[in-house]
Amino acid sequence: QVQLVESGGGSVQAGGSLRLSCAASGDTYSRACMGWFRQAPGKEREGVATINPGSGIAYYTDSVKGRFTISLDNAKNTVYLQMNSLSPEDTAMYYCAARPKRLSEYGGRCSAGSDYNYWGQGTQVTVSS
């Protein structure tokens, strides 16, 4: 079992920054891929960024490249999402997720499909113009 607890959401003006945190616990095999997803009202859930703790390789969806950074503090079992240059289009509920790695992902990046096994409760990010 894996438990994920997000924090760090809030309200910010366009151009501002926020850092989301996801404290993870449970067996490391089940959280060998970690990711951040978001869902805005009326929209489908979207994979924002993933990180492979083993390889350190990250993935970003196109709309956040150059603005968001995913990172991992192994000592704290915490995954972060640093979000800079925020825009109203980034407004959404953000979720941390985890799952085991697929064989094809060893040494590579974790995909951002929504087939993650474990999910946090979500943290709201609201960006005003």
PDB file of C-alpha atoms in Angstrom:
ATOM      1  CA  GLN A   1       0.000   0.000   0.000  1.00  0.00           C
ATOM      2  CA  VAL A   2       1.040   3.559  -0.720  1.00  0.00           C
ATOM      3  CA  GLN A   3      -0.205   6.718   0.915  1.00  0.00           C
ATOM      4  CA  LEU A   4       0.180  10.093  -0.762  1.00  0.00           C
ATOM      5  CA  VAL A   5      -0.485  13.412   0.911  1.00  0.00           C
ATOM      6  CA  GLU A   6      -0.325  16.607  -1.128  1.00  0.00           C
ATOM      7  CA  SER A   7       0.150  20.121   0.135  1.00  0.00           C
ATOM      8  CA  GLY A   8       1.125  23.532  -1.166  1.00  0.00           C
ATOM      9  CA  GLY A   9      -1.824  24.531  -3.289  1.00  0.00           C
ATOM     10  CA  GLY A  10      -3.439  27.923  -3.061  1.00  0.00           C
ATOM     11  CA  SER A  11      -4.375  31.057  -4.918  1.00  0.00           C
ATOM     12  CA  VAL A  12      -1.880  33.147  -6.823  1.00  0.00           C
ATOM     13  CA  GLN A  13      -1.912  35.843  -9.458  1.00  0.00           C
ATOM     14  CA  ALA A  14      -0.814  35.180 -12.998  1.00  0.00           C
ATOM     15  CA  GLY A  15       2.943  35.112 -13.272  1.00  0.00           C
ATOM     16  CA  GLY A  16       3.349  33.868  -9.734  1.00  0.00           C
ATOM     17  CA  SER A  17       4.781  30.634  -8.381  1.00  0.00           C
ATOM     18  CA  LEU A  18       3.707  27.777  -6.153  1.00  0.00           C
ATOM     19  CA  ARG A  19       5.423  24.620  -4.986  1.00  0.00           C
ATOM     20  CA  LEU A  20       3.383  21.501  -4.440  1.00  0.00           C
ATOM     21  CA  SER A  21       4.611  18.724  -2.176  1.00  0.00           C
ATOM     22  CA  CYS A  22       3.606  15.082  -2.069  1.00  0.00           C
ATOM     23  CA  ALA A  23       4.686  13.067   0.956  1.00  0.00           C
ATOM     24  CA  ALA A  24       4.746   9.389   0.089  1.00  0.00           C
ATOM     25  CA  SER A  25       4.806   6.320   2.296  1.00  0.00           C
ATOM     26  CA  GLY A  26       4.539   2.614   1.643  1.00  0.00           C
ATOM     27  CA  ASP A  27       6.614   0.152  -0.299  1.00  0.00           C
ATOM     28  CA  THR A  28       9.018   1.632  -2.809  1.00  0.00           C
ATOM     29  CA  TYR A  29       8.133  -0.903  -5.514  1.00  0.00           C
ATOM     30  CA  SER A  30       4.578   0.416  -5.664  1.00  0.00           C
ATOM     31  CA  ARG A  31       5.756   4.015  -6.036  1.00  0.00           C
ATOM     32  CA  ALA A  32       8.537   3.436  -8.526  1.00  0.00           C
ATOM     33  CA  CYS A  33       6.862   5.935 -10.848  1.00  0.00           C
ATOM     34  CA  MET A  34       5.578   9.193  -9.404  1.00  0.00           C
ATOM     35  CA  GLY A  35       3.556  11.836 -11.166  1.00  0.00           C
ATOM     36  CA  TRP A  36       1.527  14.976 -10.893  1.00  0.00           C
ATOM     37  CA  PHE A  37      -1.825  15.185 -12.625  1.00  0.00           C
ATOM     38  CA  ARG A  38      -4.415  17.932 -12.792  1.00  0.00           C
ATOM     39  CA  GLN A  39      -8.090  18.228 -13.546  1.00  0.00           C
ATOM     40  CA  ALA A  40      -9.904  21.440 -14.268  1.00  0.00           C
ATOM     41  CA  PRO A  41     -13.702  21.697 -14.069  1.00  0.00           C
ATOM     42  CA  GLY A  42     -15.301  20.173 -17.135  1.00  0.00           C
ATOM     43  CA  LYS A  43     -12.006  18.808 -18.431  1.00  0.00           C
ATOM     44  CA  GLU A  44     -10.350  15.415 -18.416  1.00  0.00           C
ATOM     45  CA  ARG A  45      -7.549  14.654 -16.020  1.00  0.00           C
ATOM     46  CA  GLU A  46      -4.175  15.502 -17.545  1.00  0.00           C
ATOM     47  CA  GLY A  47      -0.731  14.185 -16.785  1.00  0.00           C
ATOM     48  CA  VAL A  48       1.445  17.189 -15.964  1.00  0.00           C
ATOM     49  CA  ALA A  49       4.797  15.687 -15.007  1.00  0.00           C
ATOM     50  CA  THR A  50       6.291  12.376 -13.988  1.00  0.00           C
ATOM     51  CA  ILE A  51       9.562  11.292 -12.501  1.00  0.00           C
ATOM     52  CA  ASN A  52      11.334   7.961 -12.446  1.00  0.00           C
ATOM     53  CA  PRO A  53      13.099   7.864  -9.075  1.00  0.00           C
ATOM     54  CA  GLY A  54      15.480   5.198 -10.309  1.00  0.00           C
ATOM     55  CA  SER A  55      16.737   6.994 -13.407  1.00  0.00           C
ATOM     56  CA  GLY A  56      15.892  10.542 -12.356  1.00  0.00           C
ATOM     57  CA  ILE A  57      14.335  11.112 -15.766  1.00  0.00           C
ATOM     58  CA  ALA A  58      11.369  13.467 -15.837  1.00  0.00           C
ATOM     59  CA  TYR A  59       8.539  13.982 -18.277  1.00  0.00           C
ATOM     60  CA  TYR A  60       6.503  17.136 -18.809  1.00  0.00           C
ATOM     61  CA  THR A  61       3.424  17.802 -20.842  1.00  0.00           C
ATOM     62  CA  ASP A  62       4.061  20.429 -23.492  1.00  0.00           C
ATOM     63  CA  SER A  63       2.035  23.174 -21.844  1.00  0.00           C
ATOM     64  CA  VAL A  64       4.219  23.251 -18.728  1.00  0.00           C
ATOM     65  CA  LYS A  65       7.680  22.692 -20.206  1.00  0.00           C
ATOM     66  CA  GLY A  66      10.074  25.395 -19.093  1.00  0.00           C
ATOM     67  CA  ARG A  67       7.720  26.529 -16.315  1.00  0.00           C
ATOM     68  CA  PHE A  68       7.235  23.497 -14.065  1.00  0.00           C
ATOM     69  CA  THR A  69       9.886  21.307 -12.466  1.00  0.00           C
ATOM     70  CA  ILE A  70       9.297  17.948 -10.812  1.00  0.00           C
ATOM     71  CA  SER A  71      11.842  16.772  -8.283  1.00  0.00           C
ATOM     72  CA  LEU A  72      12.294  14.120  -5.636  1.00  0.00           C
ATOM     73  CA  ASP A  73      13.830  14.186  -2.180  1.00  0.00           C
ATOM     74  CA  ASN A  74      14.526  10.545  -1.440  1.00  0.00           C
ATOM     75  CA  ALA A  75      15.478  11.219   2.176  1.00  0.00           C
ATOM     76  CA  LYS A  76      12.067  12.766   2.798  1.00  0.00           C
ATOM     77  CA  ASN A  77      10.112  10.482   0.429  1.00  0.00           C
ATOM     78  CA  THR A  78       8.651  13.619  -1.030  1.00  0.00           C
ATOM     79  CA  VAL A  79       7.960  14.649  -4.621  1.00  0.00           C
ATOM     80  CA  TYR A  80       7.746  18.315  -5.466  1.00  0.00           C
ATOM     81  CA  LEU A  81       6.243  20.265  -8.331  1.00  0.00           C
ATOM     82  CA  GLN A  82       7.700  23.741  -8.640  1.00  0.00           C
ATOM     83  CA  MET A  83       5.350  25.832 -10.753  1.00  0.00           C
ATOM     84  CA  ASN A  84       6.543  29.157 -12.122  1.00  0.00           C
ATOM     85  CA  SER A  85       5.001  31.692 -14.504  1.00  0.00           C
ATOM     86  CA  LEU A  86       1.552  30.429 -13.636  1.00  0.00           C
ATOM     87  CA  SER A  87      -1.375  31.356 -15.842  1.00  0.00           C
ATOM     88  CA  PRO A  88      -5.145  31.056 -15.353  1.00  0.00           C
ATOM     89  CA  GLU A  89      -5.020  27.998 -17.635  1.00  0.00           C
ATOM     90  CA  ASP A  90      -3.103  26.209 -14.868  1.00  0.00           C
ATOM     91  CA  THR A  91      -6.081  26.468 -12.516  1.00  0.00           C
ATOM     92  CA  ALA A  92      -7.068  22.936 -11.516  1.00  0.00           C
ATOM     93  CA  MET A  93      -7.070  20.365  -8.765  1.00  0.00           C
ATOM     94  CA  TYR A  94      -3.610  18.831  -8.704  1.00  0.00           C
ATOM     95  CA  TYR A  95      -3.115  15.215  -7.725  1.00  0.00           C
ATOM     96  CA  CYS A  96      -0.023  13.237  -6.838  1.00  0.00           C
ATOM     97  CA  ALA A  97      -0.005   9.643  -8.074  1.00  0.00           C
ATOM     98  CA  ALA A  98       2.188   6.567  -7.884  1.00  0.00           C
ATOM     99  CA  ARG A  99       2.472   3.112  -9.397  1.00  0.00           C
ATOM    100  CA  PRO A 100       5.021   0.376 -10.048  1.00  0.00           C
ATOM    101  CA  LYS A 101       7.332   0.754 -13.027  1.00  0.00           C
ATOM    102  CA  ARG A 102       6.690  -1.128 -16.230  1.00  0.00           C
ATOM    103  CA  LEU A 103       9.530  -3.184 -17.623  1.00  0.00           C
ATOM    104  CA  SER A 104       9.944  -0.692 -20.473  1.00  0.00           C
ATOM    105  CA  GLU A 105      10.386   2.168 -18.031  1.00  0.00           C
ATOM    106  CA  TYR A 106      13.479   0.879 -16.256  1.00  0.00           C
ATOM    107  CA  GLY A 107      16.212   3.358 -17.013  1.00  0.00           C
ATOM    108  CA  GLY A 108      13.770   5.597 -18.820  1.00  0.00           C
ATOM    109  CA  ARG A 109      10.859   7.850 -18.101  1.00  0.00           C
ATOM    110  CA  CYS A 110       7.526   6.999 -16.580  1.00  0.00           C
ATOM    111  CA  SER A 111       4.541   7.557 -18.818  1.00  0.00           C
ATOM    112  CA  ALA A 112       1.832  10.012 -17.872  1.00  0.00           C
ATOM    113  CA  GLY A 113      -1.186   7.874 -18.585  1.00  0.00           C
ATOM    114  CA  SER A 114      -3.831   7.887 -15.910  1.00  0.00           C
ATOM    115  CA  ASP A 115      -3.325   4.220 -15.014  1.00  0.00           C
ATOM    116  CA  TYR A 116      -1.642   5.023 -11.735  1.00  0.00           C
ATOM    117  CA  ASN A 117      -2.643   2.853  -8.811  1.00  0.00           C
ATOM    118  CA  TYR A 118      -2.393   5.275  -5.935  1.00  0.00           C
ATOM    119  CA  TRP A 119      -3.697   8.824  -5.702  1.00  0.00           C
ATOM    120  CA  GLY A 120      -3.562  11.607  -3.175  1.00  0.00           C
ATOM    121  CA  GLN A 121      -6.563  13.627  -2.120  1.00  0.00           C
ATOM    122  CA  GLY A 122      -5.637  16.569  -4.337  1.00  0.00           C
ATOM    123  CA  THR A 123      -4.708  20.171  -3.726  1.00  0.00           C
ATOM    124  CA  GLN A 124      -6.385  23.120  -5.427  1.00  0.00           C
ATOM    125  CA  VAL A 125      -4.397  25.616  -7.469  1.00  0.00           C
ATOM    126  CA  THR A 126      -6.178  28.781  -8.542  1.00  0.00           C
ATOM    127  CA  VAL A 127      -4.498  31.372 -10.737  1.00  0.00           C
ATOM    128  CA  SER A 128      -6.198  34.704 -11.238  1.00  0.00           C
ATOM    129  CA  SER A 129      -5.540  37.095 -14.084  1.00  0.00           C
TER     130      SER A 129
END
